[in-house]
Amino acid sequence: MSNFSQFMKANKKKRENGYYAATKSLCDEKGTPLKWEFRHITSKEDEDIREDCMVEVPVKGKPNLFRPRLQTSRYLRRMIEASVVVPDLKDADLQDSYGVKKPEDLLMALVDDPGEYNELAAWVQNFQGFSTFEEEVAEAKN
């Protein structure tokens, strides 16, 4: 097998979905928190989400000069939303049960504890292959 053929799509490993209990407030009949299912997003999807979450901010002291800035919380919310397979955040009945009409609003209603939401965001970032700030600090110390 030539080196070139090793790059063919047939040789690419499939990334498996992951499972995580995003909130302790949604449990099964035994009281065990429900596991959500997440998929890996593609680099293209991430780029599109990132582009959509950029804003131009003026540079102080430089009239008519702007620089791009990432709206981090919006970016994380959109990444989580794109990753969630179960529950279906686009399901109208589920949205109606929480009195919301958009997937991002449903996500925030389902995980309405700020600490749990921050843990979910960190888990999804890690699942998508990003290292967290804490991991980078720990790695830098070693």
GROMACS .gro file of C-alpha atoms in nm:
model
  142
    1MET     CA    1   0.000   0.000   0.000
    2SER     CA    2   0.146   0.333  -0.103
    3ASN     CA    3   0.160   0.623   0.139
    4PHE     CA    4  -0.096   0.810  -0.068
    5SER     CA    5  -0.357   0.536  -0.041
    6GLN     CA    6  -0.334   0.548   0.337
    7PHE     CA    7  -0.505   0.889   0.322
    8MET     CA    8  -0.813   0.752   0.146
    9LYS     CA    9  -1.143   0.799   0.326
   10ALA     CA   10  -1.190   0.424   0.363
   11ASN     CA   11  -0.888   0.425   0.599
   12LYS     CA   12  -1.016   0.707   0.818
   13LYS     CA   13  -1.127   0.605   1.167
   14LYS     CA   14  -1.488   0.675   1.254
   15ARG     CA   15  -1.534   0.895   1.559
   16GLU     CA   16  -1.789   0.745   1.795
   17ASN     CA   17  -2.062   0.944   1.965
   18GLY     CA   18  -2.016   1.027   2.332
   19TYR     CA   19  -2.253   1.026   2.629
   20TYR     CA   20  -2.271   1.267   2.919
   21ALA     CA   21  -2.527   1.345   3.189
   22ALA     CA   22  -2.562   1.719   3.128
   23THR     CA   23  -2.785   1.789   3.428
   24LYS     CA   24  -2.883   1.620   3.752
   25SER     CA   25  -3.235   1.763   3.727
   26LEU     CA   26  -3.347   1.518   3.454
   27CYS     CA   27  -3.341   1.159   3.583
   28ASP     CA   28  -3.479   0.817   3.497
   29GLU     CA   29  -3.720   0.626   3.725
   30LYS     CA   30  -3.426   0.510   3.943
   31GLY     CA   31  -3.305   0.867   3.999
   32THR     CA   32  -3.002   0.831   3.768
   33PRO     CA   33  -2.931   1.145   3.562
   34LEU     CA   34  -3.020   1.096   3.194
   35LYS     CA   35  -2.726   1.062   2.958
   36TRP     CA   36  -2.731   1.286   2.654
   37GLU     CA   37  -2.579   1.173   2.325
   38PHE     CA   38  -2.325   1.392   2.146
   39ARG     CA   39  -2.166   1.371   1.803
   40HIS     CA   40  -1.836   1.509   1.681
   41ILE     CA   41  -1.872   1.817   1.465
   42THR     CA   42  -1.654   1.863   1.158
   43SER     CA   43  -1.385   2.128   1.117
   44LYS     CA   44  -1.610   2.294   0.858
   45GLU     CA   45  -1.904   2.305   1.102
   46ASP     CA   46  -1.677   2.452   1.369
   47GLU     CA   47  -1.546   2.714   1.127
   48ASP     CA   48  -1.901   2.811   1.027
   49ILE     CA   49  -2.008   2.840   1.393
   50ARG     CA   50  -1.697   3.044   1.476
   51GLU     CA   51  -1.753   3.279   1.181
   52ASP     CA   52  -2.116   3.328   1.282
   53CYS     CA   53  -2.005   3.423   1.635
   54MET     CA   54  -1.754   3.690   1.530
   55VAL     CA   55  -1.826   4.060   1.569
   56GLU     CA   56  -1.628   4.365   1.464
   57VAL     CA   57  -1.529   4.587   1.756
   58PRO     CA   58  -1.379   4.934   1.721
   59VAL     CA   59  -1.014   4.982   1.812
   60LYS     CA   60  -0.980   5.254   2.077
   61GLY     CA   61  -0.811   5.565   1.951
   62LYS     CA   62  -0.825   5.448   1.588
   63PRO     CA   63  -1.132   5.589   1.411
   64ASN     CA   64  -1.284   5.358   1.149
   65LEU     CA   65  -1.056   5.072   1.252
   66PHE     CA   66  -1.213   4.748   1.372
   67ARG     CA   67  -1.088   4.410   1.486
   68PRO     CA   68  -1.270   4.077   1.497
   69ARG     CA   69  -1.378   3.942   1.837
   70LEU     CA   70  -1.523   3.601   1.912
   71GLN     CA   71  -1.842   3.601   2.121
   72THR     CA   72  -1.720   3.312   2.336
   73SER     CA   73  -2.039   3.227   2.522
   74ARG     CA   74  -2.240   3.230   2.197
   75TYR     CA   75  -1.975   3.014   2.028
   76LEU     CA   76  -1.981   2.756   2.310
   77ARG     CA   77  -2.361   2.746   2.310
   78ARG     CA   78  -2.369   2.694   1.933
   79MET     CA   79  -2.101   2.422   1.954
   80ILE     CA   80  -2.296   2.238   2.223
   81GLU     CA   81  -2.618   2.276   2.025
   82ALA     CA   82  -2.453   2.137   1.710
   83SER     CA   83  -2.310   1.843   1.908
   84VAL     CA   84  -2.629   1.727   2.081
   85VAL     CA   85  -2.801   1.427   1.921
   86VAL     CA   86  -3.028   1.325   2.211
   87PRO     CA   87  -3.236   1.501   2.326
   88ASP     CA   88  -3.342   1.647   1.992
   89LEU     CA   89  -3.317   2.022   2.057
   90LYS     CA   90  -3.520   2.089   1.741
   91ASP     CA   91  -3.819   1.884   1.856
   92ALA     CA   92  -4.123   2.114   1.865
   93ASP     CA   93  -4.299   1.918   2.143
   94LEU     CA   94  -3.992   1.934   2.364
   95GLN     CA   95  -3.951   2.305   2.293
   96ASP     CA   96  -4.320   2.364   2.369
   97SER     CA   97  -4.292   2.179   2.700
   98TYR     CA   98  -4.031   2.436   2.809
   99GLY     CA   99  -4.209   2.732   2.644
  100VAL     CA  100  -3.927   2.805   2.398
  101LYS     CA  101  -3.906   2.811   2.018
  102LYS     CA  102  -3.532   2.783   1.940
  103PRO     CA  103  -3.283   2.499   2.001
  104GLU     CA  104  -3.042   2.733   2.183
  105ASP     CA  105  -3.319   2.845   2.420
  106LEU     CA  106  -3.417   2.482   2.483
  107LEU     CA  107  -3.056   2.397   2.568
  108MET     CA  108  -3.046   2.677   2.824
  109ALA     CA  109  -3.383   2.567   2.969
  110LEU     CA  110  -3.276   2.203   2.998
  111VAL     CA  111  -2.945   2.290   3.165
  112ASP     CA  112  -3.051   2.588   3.373
  113ASP     CA  113  -2.791   2.546   3.649
  114PRO     CA  114  -2.488   2.767   3.567
  115GLY     CA  115  -2.239   2.525   3.723
  116GLU     CA  116  -2.378   2.230   3.528
  117TYR     CA  117  -2.377   2.438   3.209
  118ASN     CA  118  -2.010   2.530   3.258
  119GLU     CA  119  -1.924   2.163   3.319
  120LEU     CA  120  -2.118   2.066   3.005
  121ALA     CA  121  -1.934   2.330   2.801
  122ALA     CA  122  -1.597   2.202   2.925
  123TRP     CA  123  -1.696   1.840   2.852
  124VAL     CA  124  -1.810   1.923   2.497
  125GLN     CA  125  -1.493   2.121   2.425
  126ASN     CA  126  -1.285   1.827   2.541
  127PHE     CA  127  -1.502   1.582   2.343
  128GLN     CA  128  -1.453   1.796   2.030
  129GLY     CA  129  -1.075   1.780   2.076
  130PHE     CA  130  -1.013   2.117   2.238
  131SER     CA  131  -0.812   2.137   2.557
  132THR     CA  132  -0.949   2.345   2.841
  133PHE     CA  133  -0.757   2.632   3.000
  134GLU     CA  134  -0.702   2.420   3.312
  135GLU     CA  135  -0.551   2.138   3.104
  136GLU     CA  136  -0.319   2.380   2.928
  137VAL     CA  137  -0.204   2.524   3.261
  138ALA     CA  138  -0.141   2.174   3.401
  139GLU     CA  139   0.052   2.079   3.086
  140ALA     CA  140   0.261   2.396   3.103
  141LYS     CA  141   0.355   2.316   3.466
  142ASN     CA  142   0.491   1.973   3.368
   0.00000   0.00000   0.00000
